Amino acid sequence: METDKSLAVQVPPLRRMTMENRKKVIAFFKELGFAFDIARFDDRLIAQKIVCLLDLKGIDLGYTCSIYVRGPYSPYLTQDLYEFTNEFENLKTDSRLSSAEKETAGELGRIFGLKPVPLEVGATYGYYALRQNCDPLEALRHVKRLKPFYSEAQIALGISKAKEFLFQPTQKDLEDLKKETGIWQRASLKTLEH
């Protein structure tokens, strides 16, 4: 009996990441002070979102992310997390981060604090804004549709953190901000004079 091959689902084979990719991810985890535990769902989620946010920031670690219910996710990273659990949990790596990579890791840690909800919301927003080229309002709608279990405040916080981490202000943004805050600064100085 012949099967209709046109109905067959084409599943791409899992590609093997290089050892350098894995070692570089571990170096980022080490720099962030992220003590990964494969048994904890939140740790697996945090690991995914760290890698996806770094990718969105322009640091190619070799793990392609696609959108899933819990935000951007790399099945290749999951495969390596399980296959090389000992390396990830013990932060075994001889890979070193450049000073720019260390700065980016520090910025990610400072902004998100390795908290699962802001990382999940922020990575999801960033994915839609940068990978899908959605305008901010459309990206927000996608986040809300995918994450109805998070409050408005949690979504706003995650998006705010994503914008801070992923988007560099333009010179015009900085000038507009200077004008806007300048008004308040002058007003507060006048108040101090009286």
Short mmCIF file of N, CA, C and O in Angstrom, two decimals, residues 78-142:
data_model
loop_
_atom_site.label_atom_id
_atom_site.label_comp_id
_atom_site.label_asym_id
_atom_site.label_seq_id
_atom_site.Cartn_x
_atom_site.Cartn_y
_atom_site.Cartn_z
N THR A 78 17.78 22.93 23.82
CA THR A 78 17.21 21.94 24.74
C THR A 78 17.94 20.61 24.61
O THR A 78 18.29 19.98 25.61
N GLN A 79 18.20 20.20 23.37
CA GLN A 79 18.92 18.95 23.15
C GLN A 79 20.29 18.99 23.83
O GLN A 79 20.67 18.04 24.52
N ASP A 80 21.00 20.09 23.67
CA ASP A 80 22.33 20.20 24.30
C ASP A 80 22.25 20.31 25.82
O ASP A 80 23.10 19.78 26.53
N LEU A 81 21.22 21.00 26.33
CA LEU A 81 21.07 21.10 27.79
C LEU A 81 20.94 19.73 28.42
O LEU A 81 21.49 19.46 29.49
N TYR A 82 20.20 18.84 27.76
CA TYR A 82 20.02 17.49 28.29
C TYR A 82 21.24 16.60 28.01
O TYR A 82 21.66 15.84 28.86
N GLU A 83 21.79 16.72 26.81
CA GLU A 83 22.91 15.86 26.45
C GLU A 83 24.19 16.22 27.21
O GLU A 83 25.00 15.35 27.51
N PHE A 84 24.36 17.49 27.54
CA PHE A 84 25.57 17.95 28.22
C PHE A 84 25.23 18.61 29.56
O PHE A 84 25.82 19.61 29.95
N THR A 85 24.29 18.01 30.26
CA THR A 85 23.82 18.55 31.54
C THR A 85 24.95 18.83 32.51
O THR A 85 25.00 19.89 33.14
N ASN A 86 25.88 17.91 32.63
CA ASN A 86 26.99 18.07 33.58
C ASN A 86 27.79 19.33 33.30
O ASN A 86 28.13 20.08 34.21
N GLU A 87 28.07 19.59 32.02
CA GLU A 87 28.82 20.80 31.66
C GLU A 87 28.04 22.06 32.02
O GLU A 87 28.61 23.02 32.56
N PHE A 88 26.75 22.07 31.71
CA PHE A 88 25.93 23.25 31.99
C PHE A 88 25.76 23.47 33.49
O PHE A 88 25.87 24.59 33.97
N GLU A 89 25.49 22.39 34.23
CA GLU A 89 25.26 22.54 35.67
C GLU A 89 26.53 22.90 36.44
O GLU A 89 26.46 23.58 37.45
N ASN A 90 27.68 22.46 35.94
CA ASN A 90 28.94 22.75 36.62
C ASN A 90 29.72 23.89 35.97
O ASN A 90 30.86 24.16 36.36
N LEU A 91 29.09 24.52 34.98
CA LEU A 91 29.68 25.64 34.25
C LEU A 91 31.09 25.32 33.75
O LEU A 91 32.02 26.11 33.86
N LYS A 92 31.22 24.12 33.17
CA LYS A 92 32.50 23.66 32.63
C LYS A 92 32.71 24.24 31.24
O LYS A 92 32.01 23.89 30.30
N THR A 93 33.66 25.13 31.13
CA THR A 93 33.99 25.72 29.84
C THR A 93 35.40 26.30 29.88
O THR A 93 35.86 26.75 30.93
N ASP A 94 36.04 26.26 28.74
CA ASP A 94 37.32 26.94 28.62
C ASP A 94 37.17 28.17 27.71
O ASP A 94 38.12 28.86 27.41
N SER A 95 35.94 28.43 27.31
CA SER A 95 35.64 29.57 26.46
C SER A 95 35.66 30.86 27.28
O SER A 95 35.23 30.87 28.43
N ARG A 96 36.17 31.90 26.69
CA ARG A 96 36.25 33.20 27.36
C ARG A 96 35.40 34.21 26.57
O ARG A 96 35.38 34.18 25.34
N LEU A 97 34.74 35.07 27.30
CA LEU A 97 33.96 36.13 26.66
C LEU A 97 34.86 37.33 26.38
O LEU A 97 35.74 37.65 27.17
N SER A 98 34.57 38.00 25.28
CA SER A 98 35.27 39.26 24.99
C SER A 98 34.77 40.31 25.96
O SER A 98 33.75 40.13 26.64
N SER A 99 35.44 41.44 26.02
CA SER A 99 34.99 42.51 26.92
C SER A 99 33.60 43.00 26.52
O SER A 99 32.77 43.30 27.39
N ALA A 100 33.31 43.06 25.22
CA ALA A 100 31.97 43.48 24.76
C ALA A 100 30.92 42.46 25.18
O ALA A 100 29.82 42.82 25.59
N GLU A 101 31.26 41.17 25.08
CA GLU A 101 30.32 40.12 25.49
C GLU A 101 30.08 40.16 26.99
O GLU A 101 28.95 39.99 27.45
N LYS A 102 31.14 40.41 27.76
CA LYS A 102 30.99 40.54 29.22
C LYS A 102 30.08 41.72 29.56
O LYS A 102 29.24 41.63 30.45
N GLU A 103 30.26 42.81 28.83
CA GLU A 103 29.43 43.99 29.06
C GLU A 103 27.96 43.68 28.75
O GLU A 103 27.06 44.06 29.50
N THR A 104 27.72 42.97 27.65
CA THR A 104 26.35 42.60 27.28
C THR A 104 25.74 41.67 28.32
O THR A 104 24.58 41.83 28.71
N ALA A 105 26.53 40.70 28.80
CA ALA A 105 26.04 39.79 29.84
C ALA A 105 25.70 40.58 31.10
O ALA A 105 24.65 40.36 31.72
N GLY A 106 26.55 41.51 31.48
CA GLY A 106 26.29 42.34 32.66
C GLY A 106 25.03 43.16 32.51
O GLY A 106 24.24 43.28 33.45
N GLU A 107 24.84 43.69 31.31
CA GLU A 107 23.64 44.49 31.03
C GLU A 107 22.38 43.61 31.12
O GLU A 107 21.39 44.00 31.74
N LEU A 108 22.44 42.42 30.53
CA LEU A 108 21.30 41.50 30.59
C LEU A 108 20.98 41.15 32.04
O LEU A 108 19.83 41.20 32.46
N GLY A 109 22.00 40.81 32.81
CA GLY A 109 21.79 40.46 34.22
C GLY A 109 21.24 41.61 35.04
O GLY A 109 20.35 41.44 35.86
N ARG A 110 21.77 42.81 34.80
CA ARG A 110 21.31 44.00 35.54
C ARG A 110 19.86 44.33 35.20
O ARG A 110 19.06 44.62 36.08
N ILE A 111 19.50 44.24 33.95
CA ILE A 111 18.16 44.62 33.51
C ILE A 111 17.11 43.58 33.90
O ILE A 111 16.06 43.91 34.44
N PHE A 112 17.40 42.32 33.64
CA PHE A 112 16.40 41.26 33.86
C PHE A 112 16.53 40.56 35.20
O PHE A 112 15.57 39.96 35.67
N GLY A 113 17.71 40.59 35.80
CA GLY A 113 17.88 39.94 37.09
C GLY A 113 17.65 38.44 37.06
O GLY A 113 17.41 37.84 38.10
N LEU A 114 17.70 37.82 35.89
CA LEU A 114 17.50 36.38 35.72
C LEU A 114 16.16 35.90 36.29
O LEU A 114 16.05 34.79 36.80
N LYS A 115 15.16 36.74 36.18
CA LYS A 115 13.82 36.39 36.64
C LYS A 115 13.02 35.84 35.45
O LYS A 115 12.98 36.48 34.38
N PRO A 116 12.39 34.68 35.60
CA PRO A 116 11.74 34.03 34.46
C PRO A 116 10.66 34.85 33.75
O PRO A 116 10.63 34.88 32.53
N VAL A 117 9.78 35.51 34.48
CA VAL A 117 8.66 36.20 33.83
C VAL A 117 9.15 37.37 32.97
O VAL A 117 8.80 37.45 31.79
N PRO A 118 9.96 38.30 33.51
CA PRO A 118 10.43 39.37 32.62
C PRO A 118 11.25 38.85 31.44
O PRO A 118 11.15 39.39 30.34
N LEU A 119 12.05 37.80 31.66
CA LEU A 119 12.82 37.23 30.56
C LEU A 119 11.89 36.66 29.48
O LEU A 119 12.10 36.88 28.29
N GLU A 120 10.86 35.95 29.91
CA GLU A 120 9.93 35.33 28.96
C GLU A 120 9.16 36.40 28.18
O GLU A 120 9.08 36.34 26.95
N VAL A 121 8.63 37.38 28.89
CA VAL A 121 7.87 38.44 28.22
C VAL A 121 8.79 39.27 27.34
O VAL A 121 8.47 39.57 26.18
N GLY A 122 9.96 39.63 27.87
CA GLY A 122 10.91 40.45 27.12
C GLY A 122 11.41 39.77 25.86
O GLY A 122 11.48 40.38 24.78
N ALA A 123 11.75 38.48 25.96
CA ALA A 123 12.23 37.75 24.79
C ALA A 123 11.12 37.61 23.75
O ALA A 123 11.37 37.71 22.54
N THR A 124 9.89 37.40 24.20
CA THR A 124 8.76 37.26 23.28
C THR A 124 8.52 38.58 22.54
O THR A 124 8.37 38.61 21.32
N TYR A 125 8.51 39.68 23.29
CA TYR A 125 8.33 40.98 22.67
C TYR A 125 9.45 41.26 21.67
O TYR A 125 9.21 41.67 20.53
N GLY A 126 10.69 41.02 22.10
CA GLY A 126 11.84 41.25 21.22
C GLY A 126 11.77 40.41 19.96
O GLY A 126 12.10 40.89 18.86
N TYR A 127 11.33 39.17 20.09
CA TYR A 127 11.22 38.28 18.93
C TYR A 127 10.24 38.87 17.91
O TYR A 127 10.55 38.94 16.72
N TYR A 128 9.08 39.30 18.39
CA TYR A 128 8.10 39.86 17.45
C TYR A 128 8.57 41.19 16.88
O TYR A 128 8.41 41.45 15.68
N ALA A 129 9.17 42.02 17.70
CA ALA A 129 9.61 43.34 17.23
C ALA A 129 10.78 43.23 16.25
O ALA A 129 10.79 43.92 15.22
N LEU A 130 11.74 42.37 16.55
CA LEU A 130 12.95 42.31 15.73
C LEU A 130 12.93 41.23 14.65
O LEU A 130 13.36 41.46 13.54
N ARG A 131 12.46 40.03 14.98
CA ARG A 131 12.48 38.94 14.00
C ARG A 131 11.28 38.98 13.06
O ARG A 131 11.38 38.61 11.90
N GLN A 132 10.14 39.41 13.59
CA GLN A 132 8.93 39.46 12.77
C GLN A 132 8.65 40.88 12.26
O GLN A 132 7.64 41.10 11.59
N ASN A 133 9.51 41.82 12.61
CA ASN A 133 9.38 43.21 12.17
C ASN A 133 8.02 43.82 12.48
O ASN A 133 7.45 44.55 11.68
N CYS A 134 7.50 43.50 13.65
CA CYS A 134 6.22 44.07 14.07
C CYS A 134 6.45 45.45 14.68
O CYS A 134 7.47 45.68 15.33
N ASP A 135 5.48 46.36 14.47
CA ASP A 135 5.58 47.64 15.17
C ASP A 135 5.30 47.39 16.65
O ASP A 135 4.79 46.33 17.01
N PRO A 136 5.64 48.32 17.53
CA PRO A 136 5.51 48.09 18.97
C PRO A 136 4.11 47.67 19.42
O PRO A 136 3.99 46.78 20.27
N LEU A 137 3.08 48.26 18.86
CA LEU A 137 1.72 47.92 19.26
C LEU A 137 1.35 46.50 18.83
O LEU A 137 0.75 45.74 19.59
N GLU A 138 1.75 46.12 17.63
CA GLU A 138 1.48 44.77 17.14
C GLU A 138 2.25 43.73 17.96
O GLU A 138 1.73 42.68 18.31
N ALA A 139 3.52 44.04 18.28
CA ALA A 139 4.32 43.13 19.12
C ALA A 139 3.67 42.95 20.49
O ALA A 139 3.59 41.84 21.02
N LEU A 140 3.15 44.05 21.05
CA LEU A 140 2.46 43.98 22.34
C LEU A 140 1.22 43.09 22.24
O LEU A 140 0.97 42.27 23.12
N ARG A 141 0.45 43.22 21.16
CA ARG A 141 -0.74 42.38 20.98
C ARG A 141 -0.37 40.90 20.92
O ARG A 141 -1.06 40.06 21.50
N HIS A 142 0.72 40.59 20.22
CA HIS A 142 1.18 39.20 20.15
C HIS A 142 1.55 38.68 21.54
O HIS A 142 1.21 37.55 21.89
#
